Short mmCIF file of C-alpha atoms in Angstrom, two decimals:
data_model
loop_
_atom_site.label_atom_id
_atom_site.label_comp_id
_atom_site.label_asym_id
_atom_site.label_seq_id
_atom_site.Cartn_x
_atom_site.Cartn_y
_atom_site.Cartn_z
CA MET A 1 -1.58 -10.22 34.78
CA THR A 2 1.21 -11.30 37.13
CA GLN A 3 2.42 -13.71 34.47
CA GLN A 4 3.69 -10.89 32.25
CA THR A 5 7.22 -9.61 32.04
CA SER A 6 8.59 -6.38 30.71
CA VAL A 7 10.46 -8.24 27.99
CA ALA A 8 7.71 -10.35 26.46
CA PRO A 9 4.17 -9.47 27.46
CA THR A 10 1.79 -12.38 27.18
CA ASP A 11 -1.46 -10.43 27.23
CA SER A 12 -3.34 -9.26 24.19
CA GLU A 13 -2.44 -5.61 24.68
CA LEU A 14 0.36 -3.63 23.06
CA ASP A 15 2.43 -1.75 25.59
CA PRO A 16 1.29 1.86 26.16
CA GLU A 17 4.36 3.47 24.58
CA LEU A 18 3.97 1.39 21.43
CA LYS A 19 0.27 2.30 21.27
CA ARG A 20 1.16 5.99 21.38
CA ILE A 21 3.71 5.59 18.60
CA ALA A 22 1.19 3.65 16.52
CA ILE A 23 -1.50 6.32 16.96
CA ALA A 24 0.94 9.06 15.94
CA VAL A 25 2.18 7.47 12.73
CA ILE A 26 -1.12 5.96 11.63
CA THR A 27 -2.87 9.33 11.96
CA GLY A 28 -0.36 10.92 9.62
CA ALA A 29 -0.38 7.96 7.23
CA ILE A 30 -4.16 7.84 6.76
CA ALA A 31 -4.06 10.85 4.46
CA VAL A 32 -1.32 9.31 2.30
CA ILE A 33 -3.15 6.02 1.94
CA LEU A 34 -6.48 7.64 1.13
CA ASP A 35 -4.89 9.98 -1.38
CA THR A 36 -3.56 7.06 -3.38
CA THR A 37 -7.11 6.10 -4.37
CA ILE A 38 -9.38 9.03 -3.49
CA VAL A 39 -8.76 10.62 -6.88
CA SER A 40 -9.63 7.44 -8.77
CA VAL A 41 -13.35 8.30 -8.93
CA ALA A 42 -12.70 11.97 -9.70
CA LEU A 43 -10.78 11.83 -12.96
CA HIS A 44 -13.85 12.51 -15.09
CA ASP A 45 -14.85 15.47 -12.91
CA LEU A 46 -11.30 16.83 -12.89
CA SER A 47 -11.13 16.54 -16.66
CA GLY A 48 -14.20 18.74 -17.01
CA ALA A 49 -13.30 21.21 -14.26
CA LEU A 50 -9.76 21.79 -15.55
CA ASP A 51 -10.65 21.55 -19.26
CA ALA A 52 -8.18 18.75 -19.90
CA SER A 53 -8.34 15.51 -21.85
CA VAL A 54 -8.74 12.20 -20.04
CA GLU A 55 -5.24 11.21 -21.20
CA THR A 56 -3.79 14.33 -19.55
CA ILE A 57 -5.81 14.13 -16.35
CA GLN A 58 -4.82 10.47 -15.91
CA TRP A 59 -1.39 11.81 -14.96
CA VAL A 60 -2.92 13.19 -11.76
CA SER A 61 -2.89 9.59 -10.52
CA THR A 62 0.15 8.35 -12.45
CA ALA A 63 2.45 11.21 -11.41
CA TYR A 64 1.57 10.68 -7.74
CA LEU A 65 2.34 6.97 -7.95
CA LEU A 66 5.60 7.48 -9.82
CA ALA A 67 6.75 10.17 -7.38
CA MET A 68 6.15 7.78 -4.48
CA PHE A 69 8.49 5.29 -6.11
CA VAL A 70 11.18 7.92 -6.55
CA SER A 71 11.35 8.47 -2.81
CA ILE A 72 10.67 4.97 -1.44
CA PRO A 73 14.19 3.61 -2.23
CA ILE A 74 15.94 6.46 -0.39
CA SER A 75 13.82 6.24 2.76
CA GLY A 76 16.19 3.76 4.43
CA TRP A 77 19.26 5.90 3.71
CA ALA A 78 17.46 9.07 4.80
CA GLN A 79 16.44 7.46 8.10
CA GLY A 80 20.06 6.58 8.81
CA ARG A 81 21.11 10.13 7.99
CA LEU A 82 18.37 12.13 9.72
CA GLY A 83 16.77 9.79 12.24
CA ALA A 84 13.28 8.28 12.07
CA LYS A 85 11.38 11.01 13.92
CA ARG A 86 13.01 13.90 12.08
CA LEU A 87 12.50 12.22 8.70
CA TRP A 88 8.84 11.47 9.52
CA LEU A 89 8.13 15.10 10.37
CA ILE A 90 9.88 16.36 7.23
CA ALA A 91 7.99 13.92 4.99
CA LEU A 92 4.67 14.82 6.62
CA VAL A 93 5.31 18.53 6.03
CA VAL A 94 6.15 17.85 2.37
CA PHE A 95 2.93 15.88 1.95
CA PHE A 96 0.93 18.61 3.69
CA ALA A 97 2.43 21.27 1.43
CA GLY A 98 1.66 19.18 -1.64
CA SER A 99 -1.97 18.73 -0.54
CA VAL A 100 -2.51 22.46 -0.06
CA LEU A 101 -0.86 23.25 -3.39
CA CYS A 102 -3.05 20.66 -5.16
CA ALA A 103 -6.15 22.37 -3.80
CA LEU A 104 -4.84 25.68 -5.19
CA ALA A 105 -3.99 24.29 -8.65
CA TRP A 106 -5.20 26.44 -11.56
CA ASN A 107 -4.90 23.92 -14.40
CA ALA A 108 -4.12 20.27 -15.09
CA GLU A 109 -0.39 20.83 -15.45
CA SER A 110 -0.05 22.58 -12.08
CA LEU A 111 -2.15 19.90 -10.39
CA ILE A 112 0.07 17.16 -11.82
CA ALA A 113 3.20 19.00 -10.62
CA PHE A 114 1.81 19.41 -7.12
CA ARG A 115 0.80 15.74 -7.01
CA VAL A 116 4.50 14.97 -7.50
CA VAL A 117 5.23 16.95 -4.32
CA GLN A 118 2.60 14.92 -2.48
CA GLY A 119 4.02 11.67 -3.79
CA LEU A 120 7.57 12.48 -2.72
CA GLY A 121 6.43 12.98 0.88
CA GLY A 122 4.08 10.00 0.88
CA GLY A 123 6.68 7.68 -0.64
CA VAL A 124 8.98 8.20 2.35
CA MET A 125 6.20 7.91 4.92
CA MET A 126 4.80 4.53 3.96
CA PRO A 127 7.86 2.28 4.50
CA LEU A 128 9.04 4.51 7.36
CA MET A 129 5.75 4.01 9.22
CA THR A 130 6.26 0.26 9.32
CA THR A 131 9.95 0.55 10.20
CA ILE A 132 9.29 2.88 13.15
CA LEU A 133 6.72 0.53 14.63
CA MET A 134 8.66 -2.68 14.04
CA GLN A 135 11.79 -1.24 15.61
CA ALA A 136 9.79 -0.05 18.61
CA ALA A 137 8.04 -3.42 19.07
CA HIS A 138 11.24 -5.48 19.67
CA GLY A 139 9.50 -8.57 18.34
CA ARG A 140 6.51 -8.42 20.72
CA ASN A 141 2.89 -9.02 19.62
CA LEU A 142 3.75 -8.51 15.95
CA GLY A 143 0.44 -9.82 14.67
CA ARG A 144 -1.57 -7.38 16.77
CA LEU A 145 0.81 -4.59 15.80
CA MET A 146 0.37 -5.34 12.10
CA ALA A 147 -3.39 -5.38 12.57
CA ALA A 148 -3.00 -1.71 13.48
CA VAL A 149 -0.27 -0.60 11.12
CA SER A 150 -1.70 -2.23 8.00
CA LEU A 151 -5.25 -1.01 8.61
CA PRO A 152 -4.82 2.21 6.60
CA ALA A 153 -3.10 0.30 3.79
CA ALA A 154 -5.99 -2.15 3.48
CA LEU A 155 -8.82 0.34 3.89
CA GLY A 156 -7.35 3.04 1.66
CA PRO A 157 -8.25 1.39 -1.67
CA ILE A 158 -11.74 0.73 -0.32
CA LEU A 159 -12.54 3.97 1.47
CA GLY A 160 -10.73 6.23 -1.00
CA PRO A 161 -13.36 5.89 -3.73
CA VAL A 162 -16.13 6.23 -1.12
CA VAL A 163 -14.70 9.45 0.31
CA GLY A 164 -14.00 10.74 -3.18
CA GLY A 165 -17.55 10.06 -4.28
CA LEU A 166 -19.00 11.75 -1.19
CA ILE A 167 -16.85 14.84 -1.72
CA LEU A 168 -17.78 15.13 -5.37
CA GLY A 169 -21.44 14.66 -4.47
CA GLY A 170 -21.55 17.74 -2.23
CA LEU A 171 -18.32 19.75 -2.52
CA SER A 172 -15.87 20.99 -5.14
CA TRP A 173 -12.91 18.92 -6.35
CA HIS A 174 -10.54 21.05 -4.25
CA TRP A 175 -11.71 19.17 -1.15
CA LEU A 176 -10.25 15.95 -2.52
CA PHE A 177 -6.94 17.38 -1.30
CA LEU A 178 -8.02 19.66 1.53
CA VAL A 179 -9.43 16.62 3.34
CA ASN A 180 -5.79 15.68 4.03
CA VAL A 181 -5.06 18.86 5.97
CA PRO A 182 -6.55 17.92 9.38
CA PHE A 183 -4.88 14.50 9.30
CA CYS A 184 -1.52 16.14 8.56
CA ILE A 185 -1.86 18.77 11.28
CA VAL A 186 -3.01 16.35 13.97
CA GLY A 187 -0.50 13.74 12.82
CA PHE A 188 2.35 16.26 13.06
CA ALA A 189 1.35 17.34 16.57
CA LEU A 190 1.08 13.72 17.73
CA ALA A 191 4.41 12.79 16.16
CA VAL A 192 6.20 15.68 17.89
CA ARG A 193 4.76 14.57 21.21
CA MET A 194 4.71 10.78 20.96
CA LEU A 195 7.54 9.58 18.71
CA PRO A 196 10.74 8.77 20.60
CA ALA A 197 13.65 11.16 20.13
CA ASP A 198 16.23 10.17 17.55
CA PRO A 199 19.50 8.83 18.97
CA PRO A 200 22.64 10.87 18.35
CA PRO A 201 23.98 10.24 14.82
CA THR A 202 26.82 7.72 14.66
CA GLY A 203 28.32 9.22 11.50
CA ARG A 204 27.42 10.55 8.09
CA VAL A 205 25.91 7.82 5.94
CA PRO A 206 27.18 8.13 2.34
CA LEU A 207 24.53 8.01 -0.37
CA ASP A 208 24.92 5.20 -2.90
CA GLY A 209 24.58 7.40 -5.98
CA VAL A 210 25.06 4.57 -8.49
CA GLY A 211 22.43 2.45 -6.78
CA LEU A 212 20.04 5.40 -6.72
CA ALA A 213 20.61 6.03 -10.43
CA LEU A 214 19.80 2.39 -11.17
CA VAL A 215 16.88 1.51 -8.90
CA VAL A 216 14.78 4.69 -9.09
CA PRO A 217 14.43 4.84 -12.90
CA GLY A 218 14.19 1.06 -12.90
CA VAL A 219 11.15 0.89 -10.63
CA VAL A 220 9.61 3.99 -12.20
CA GLY A 221 10.07 2.43 -15.66
CA VAL A 222 8.29 -0.76 -14.60
CA ILE A 223 5.40 1.14 -13.02
CA TYR A 224 5.07 3.52 -15.95
CA GLY A 225 5.18 0.70 -18.48
CA LEU A 226 2.44 -1.19 -16.65
CA SER A 227 0.34 1.98 -16.45
CA GLN A 228 0.35 2.19 -20.25
CA VAL A 229 -1.04 -1.32 -20.80
CA GLY A 230 -4.58 0.04 -21.14
CA GLY A 231 -3.67 1.69 -24.46
CA GLN A 232 -4.50 0.31 -27.88
CA GLY A 233 -1.44 -1.89 -28.20
CA GLY A 234 -1.77 -3.61 -24.83
CA PHE A 235 1.29 -5.41 -23.49
CA GLY A 236 2.84 -5.59 -26.97
CA SER A 237 3.04 -1.84 -27.61
CA SER A 238 6.32 0.04 -27.52
CA GLU A 239 4.83 2.41 -24.92
CA VAL A 240 4.69 -0.58 -22.58
CA LEU A 241 7.67 -2.70 -23.59
CA VAL A 242 10.35 -0.01 -23.76
CA PRO A 243 9.94 1.35 -20.21
CA LEU A 244 9.04 -2.08 -18.79
CA VAL A 245 12.03 -3.95 -20.22
CA GLY A 246 14.34 -1.02 -19.61
CA GLY A 247 13.16 -0.80 -16.01
CA LEU A 248 13.67 -4.52 -15.43
CA LEU A 249 17.21 -4.32 -16.83
CA LEU A 250 18.03 -1.41 -14.53
CA ILE A 251 16.64 -3.30 -11.53
CA ALA A 252 18.76 -6.33 -12.47
CA GLY A 253 21.77 -4.03 -12.69
CA PHE A 254 20.98 -2.63 -9.28
CA ALA A 255 20.72 -6.12 -7.80
CA GLY A 256 24.21 -6.94 -9.06
CA TRP A 257 25.58 -3.62 -7.82
CA SER A 258 23.98 -4.08 -4.41
CA LEU A 259 25.44 -7.56 -4.01
CA ARG A 260 28.91 -6.12 -4.64
CA ARG A 261 28.51 -3.22 -2.17
CA GLY A 262 26.73 -5.19 0.55
CA ALA A 263 25.83 -3.04 3.54
CA ARG A 264 27.03 0.11 1.72
CA ALA A 265 24.35 -0.27 -0.97
CA LEU A 266 21.29 1.97 -1.08
CA ILE A 267 19.19 -1.15 -0.42
CA ASP A 268 20.97 -4.29 0.74
CA VAL A 269 19.45 -7.06 -1.39
CA ARG A 270 21.32 -9.68 0.63
CA ILE A 271 18.53 -9.58 3.22
CA LEU A 272 16.42 -11.50 0.69
CA ARG A 273 18.45 -14.49 1.83
CA HIS A 274 16.07 -14.47 4.79
CA ARG A 275 13.43 -16.90 3.58
CA PRO A 276 10.56 -15.29 5.52
CA LEU A 277 11.20 -11.91 3.86
CA THR A 278 11.42 -13.47 0.38
CA VAL A 279 8.15 -15.37 0.89
CA SER A 280 6.46 -12.28 2.29
CA THR A 281 7.66 -10.10 -0.61
CA SER A 282 6.36 -12.60 -3.18
CA LEU A 283 3.00 -12.84 -1.46
CA MET A 284 2.74 -9.07 -1.12
CA PHE A 285 3.12 -8.83 -4.90
CA LEU A 286 0.23 -11.24 -5.44
CA ALA A 287 -1.85 -9.65 -2.69
CA GLY A 288 -1.33 -6.26 -4.32
CA ALA A 289 -2.40 -7.66 -7.68
CA ALA A 290 -5.56 -9.17 -6.18
CA LEU A 291 -6.41 -6.09 -4.11
CA TYR A 292 -5.76 -3.26 -6.55
CA GLY A 293 -6.83 -5.24 -9.59
CA ALA A 294 -10.22 -5.92 -8.06
CA MET A 295 -10.48 -2.29 -6.99
CA LEU A 296 -10.29 -1.39 -10.68
CA LEU A 297 -13.03 -3.86 -11.56
CA LEU A 298 -15.54 -3.31 -8.75
CA PRO A 299 -16.26 0.42 -9.24
CA LEU A 300 -16.38 -0.10 -13.00
CA TYR A 301 -18.82 -2.99 -12.59
CA TRP A 302 -21.20 -0.88 -10.50
CA GLN A 303 -21.00 2.01 -12.97
CA VAL A 304 -20.86 0.27 -16.35
CA VAL A 305 -23.01 -2.80 -15.74
CA ARG A 306 -25.36 -1.56 -13.01
CA GLY A 307 -25.61 2.10 -14.06
CA HIS A 308 -24.57 3.79 -10.79
CA ASP A 309 -22.73 7.11 -10.70
CA ALA A 310 -19.35 7.61 -8.99
CA LEU A 311 -20.90 8.35 -5.61
CA GLY A 312 -23.22 5.35 -5.80
CA ALA A 313 -20.36 3.04 -6.80
CA GLY A 314 -18.26 4.31 -3.91
CA LEU A 315 -21.05 3.80 -1.39
CA LEU A 316 -21.66 0.27 -2.63
CA LEU A 317 -18.07 -0.59 -1.71
CA ILE A 318 -18.64 0.22 1.97
CA PRO A 319 -19.47 -3.42 2.94
CA GLN A 320 -16.01 -4.46 1.78
CA GLY A 321 -14.47 -1.85 4.08
CA VAL A 322 -16.62 -3.02 6.98
CA GLY A 323 -15.50 -6.60 6.42
CA ALA A 324 -11.83 -5.59 6.33
CA LEU A 325 -12.21 -3.65 9.55
CA ALA A 326 -13.97 -6.54 11.30
CA SER A 327 -11.30 -9.13 10.53
CA ARG A 328 -8.13 -7.34 11.57
CA THR A 329 -8.19 -7.84 15.33
CA ILE A 330 -9.07 -11.51 14.93
CA ALA A 331 -6.35 -12.06 12.33
CA GLY A 332 -3.76 -10.30 14.48
CA ARG A 333 -4.51 -12.43 17.52
CA LEU A 334 -4.50 -15.66 15.49
CA THR A 335 -1.20 -14.77 13.83
CA ASP A 336 0.39 -14.30 17.26
CA THR A 337 -1.07 -17.51 18.69
CA ILE A 338 -1.20 -20.14 15.92
CA GLY A 339 1.17 -18.63 13.36
CA GLY A 340 0.60 -16.95 10.03
CA ARG A 341 0.36 -19.89 7.61
CA TRP A 342 -3.25 -20.91 8.06
CA VAL A 343 -4.41 -17.34 8.65
CA ALA A 344 -2.98 -16.35 5.26
CA VAL A 345 -4.27 -19.45 3.44
CA ALA A 346 -7.77 -19.06 4.87
CA ALA A 347 -7.86 -15.33 4.16
CA PHE A 348 -6.92 -15.72 0.50
CA LEU A 349 -9.39 -18.60 0.03
CA VAL A 350 -12.16 -16.46 1.53
CA MET A 351 -11.24 -13.62 -0.84
CA ALA A 352 -11.33 -15.96 -3.84
CA ALA A 353 -14.65 -17.55 -2.88
CA ALA A 354 -16.29 -14.18 -2.29
CA THR A 355 -15.15 -12.88 -5.69
CA ILE A 356 -16.79 -15.77 -7.56
CA PRO A 357 -20.33 -14.25 -7.43
CA PHE A 358 -19.06 -11.27 -9.45
CA ALA A 359 -17.69 -13.61 -12.13
CA PHE A 360 -21.27 -14.87 -12.70
CA ALA A 361 -23.03 -11.55 -12.12
CA ASP A 362 -24.86 -9.49 -14.71
CA ALA A 363 -27.23 -6.52 -14.66
CA THR A 364 -30.02 -8.64 -13.11
CA THR A 365 -28.10 -10.26 -10.24
CA PRO A 366 -29.69 -9.30 -6.89
CA GLN A 367 -27.73 -6.42 -5.44
CA TRP A 368 -28.06 -7.65 -1.85
CA TRP A 369 -26.28 -10.86 -2.79
CA LEU A 370 -23.31 -8.97 -4.22
CA LEU A 371 -23.14 -6.73 -1.15
CA VAL A 372 -22.93 -9.82 1.09
CA ALA A 373 -20.14 -11.13 -1.14
CA LEU A 374 -18.30 -7.81 -0.76
CA LEU A 375 -18.61 -7.99 3.03
CA VAL A 376 -17.09 -11.49 3.06
CA ARG A 377 -14.42 -10.51 0.55
CA GLY A 378 -13.41 -7.58 2.71
CA PHE A 379 -13.15 -9.88 5.72
CA GLY A 380 -10.65 -12.08 3.90
CA MET A 381 -8.78 -9.15 2.42
CA GLY A 382 -8.39 -7.43 5.78
CA ALA A 383 -6.94 -10.58 7.30
CA ALA A 384 -4.56 -11.47 4.47
CA PHE A 385 -2.03 -8.68 4.89
CA ILE A 386 -1.39 -9.17 8.62
CA PRO A 387 0.51 -12.50 8.53
CA LEU A 388 2.38 -11.39 5.41
CA MET A 389 3.63 -8.16 6.95
CA THR A 390 4.44 -9.91 10.23
CA LEU A 391 6.42 -12.59 8.41
CA ALA A 392 8.60 -10.05 6.59
CA TYR A 393 10.43 -9.01 9.77
CA GLN A 394 10.94 -12.42 11.32
CA GLY A 395 14.60 -12.99 12.12
CA LEU A 396 15.79 -9.56 10.96
CA GLU A 397 18.10 -7.31 12.91
CA ARG A 398 17.02 -3.77 13.75
CA HIS A 399 19.26 -2.20 11.09
CA GLU A 400 17.80 -4.49 8.40
CA MET A 401 14.20 -3.41 8.98
CA PRO A 402 14.25 -0.24 6.83
CA ASP A 403 15.29 -2.27 3.77
CA ALA A 404 12.64 -4.91 4.54
CA SER A 405 10.00 -2.17 4.62
CA ILE A 406 11.14 -0.96 1.21
CA PHE A 407 10.92 -4.46 -0.29
CA THR A 408 7.44 -5.21 1.03
CA ARG A 409 6.01 -1.81 0.16
CA THR A 410 7.46 -1.89 -3.36
CA ALA A 411 6.27 -5.45 -3.95
CA GLN A 412 2.72 -4.56 -2.97
CA GLN A 413 2.61 -1.48 -5.20
CA VAL A 414 4.27 -3.13 -8.21
CA GLY A 415 1.91 -6.09 -7.79
CA GLY A 416 -0.98 -3.66 -7.70
CA SER A 417 0.17 -2.00 -10.91
CA PHE A 418 0.58 -5.41 -12.53
CA GLY A 419 -2.89 -6.53 -11.45
CA VAL A 420 -4.50 -3.33 -12.70
CA ALA A 421 -2.66 -3.58 -16.02
CA VAL A 422 -3.63 -7.19 -16.65
CA LEU A 423 -7.27 -6.79 -15.62
CA ALA A 424 -7.65 -3.56 -17.60
CA VAL A 425 -6.68 -5.45 -20.77
CA VAL A 426 -8.90 -8.42 -19.93
CA VAL A 427 -11.99 -6.34 -19.14
CA ALA A 428 -11.51 -4.24 -22.28
CA ASN A 429 -11.26 -7.29 -24.53
CA VAL A 430 -13.43 -10.04 -23.05
CA GLY A 431 -15.56 -8.42 -20.35
CA PHE A 432 -16.05 -8.33 -16.62
CA ASP A 433 -16.70 -12.03 -16.03
CA GLU A 434 -13.31 -13.11 -17.41
CA ALA A 435 -11.57 -10.26 -15.59
CA PHE A 436 -13.01 -11.37 -12.26
CA TRP A 437 -11.82 -14.94 -12.95
CA TRP A 438 -8.30 -13.54 -13.46
CA SER A 439 -8.58 -11.77 -10.11
CA ILE A 440 -9.67 -15.05 -8.52
CA ALA A 441 -6.66 -16.78 -10.09
CA PHE A 442 -4.24 -14.24 -8.56
CA THR A 443 -5.82 -14.88 -5.18
CA LEU A 444 -5.66 -18.67 -5.46
CA VAL A 445 -1.97 -18.56 -6.41
CA ALA A 446 -1.39 -16.43 -3.30
CA ALA A 447 -3.27 -19.01 -1.20
CA GLY A 448 -1.02 -21.77 -2.54
CA LEU A 449 2.18 -19.81 -1.87
CA SER A 450 0.94 -19.06 1.66
CA LEU A 451 1.72 -22.69 2.50
CA LEU A 452 5.36 -21.56 2.54
CA VAL A 453 4.61 -19.28 5.49
CA PRO A 454 6.05 -20.79 8.71
CA ALA A 455 3.43 -22.67 10.70
CA LYS A 456 4.66 -21.64 14.12
CA PRO A 457 3.91 -18.24 15.63
CA VAL A 458 6.41 -15.46 15.07
CA THR A 459 8.87 -15.12 17.93
CA ALA A 460 11.06 -12.23 18.94
CA ASP A 461 14.37 -12.87 17.27
CA GLN A 462 15.50 -9.26 17.41
#
């Protein structure tokens, strides 16, 4: 213990102040992460309870996701204007209000509108959570820190369907949203007490209105277009191509605008000149495709092929969550000691290998064998995100971290939407076995690209 210094601790522990900050923000963020997927198993029940078509009730999920992407790009600007702590508390209150309103919804239209309120708060919180912690860490023990901060993000897609299934098995649909309330209340109290006070403002930060008008509809167009791929026309339909192509053109326009404005842009794209951030962003896209794409397939496999109900399918995903939980501490320590390259490569290869049994599975495959595969897959999945998130901030200055958080968060979510869109088309046309092979392919490409991750451990460049 006498070997440590206050500047760069060499032990395996995060410093106490950083632990308190992590506890505060993760508590508030758990509800946001769970809510992204908790409704996924409830759409059929919501359709019946609110007397709405499946096409209408699908917007309960789509509107939430799109609203998140409306607010993600402005989170960096808002932090500069309001301060991290103040912005966190405001966003948490907005999410809390949206959750309560969702539970009070009287029809499908009101529920969709209130999900937008939830999404606006949650969209600010997710990149801000990472930024707060990375700025507080000062480059110390980043792997261990990411093992904590990315835990909700990895477990949300796994535990969300489980929690949703349990709620629907014993309670009314209203509790899908009321379950957020205690997390919000406790998270708010902890944030007031534990987050460091915001420094005095250095000046009013002007909002890049042109950049906002380009990037928000651009990202929303891409996400919306991908969400429509499951329709009859697939990728070739106008419902997909018009918003997708239009969104990509707007994003390209924003990139050009941002390069001209530099530091005055809503999001400074010049930070992508940092090779670690570019590699991390690319890998987060593929990791999102592998994670969320498989989370579309796995519940459907248990329900369609094996005949389980929503609750049963959710419970059968628990081994994957256990595996993800078990790997995070190990992956964090290894990332800090040997570097992220081989942690990422090994994690993605484990994910790919453990998905293969599902590509050969049918209605007669022993269930215990598939549950073991899920446990192993979760282990790899839980480990994969830690070196990628750690890598994103290597070599960045403190003021660049909010934009880095926006890039990584957006890449993961857009990748997830892409993976879901592709696998939805594949499973609808050629079946589950081919769809699982596509998921394996995404994961193997990510394993190959992980060789670009620096071999040496991350050091404190800030």
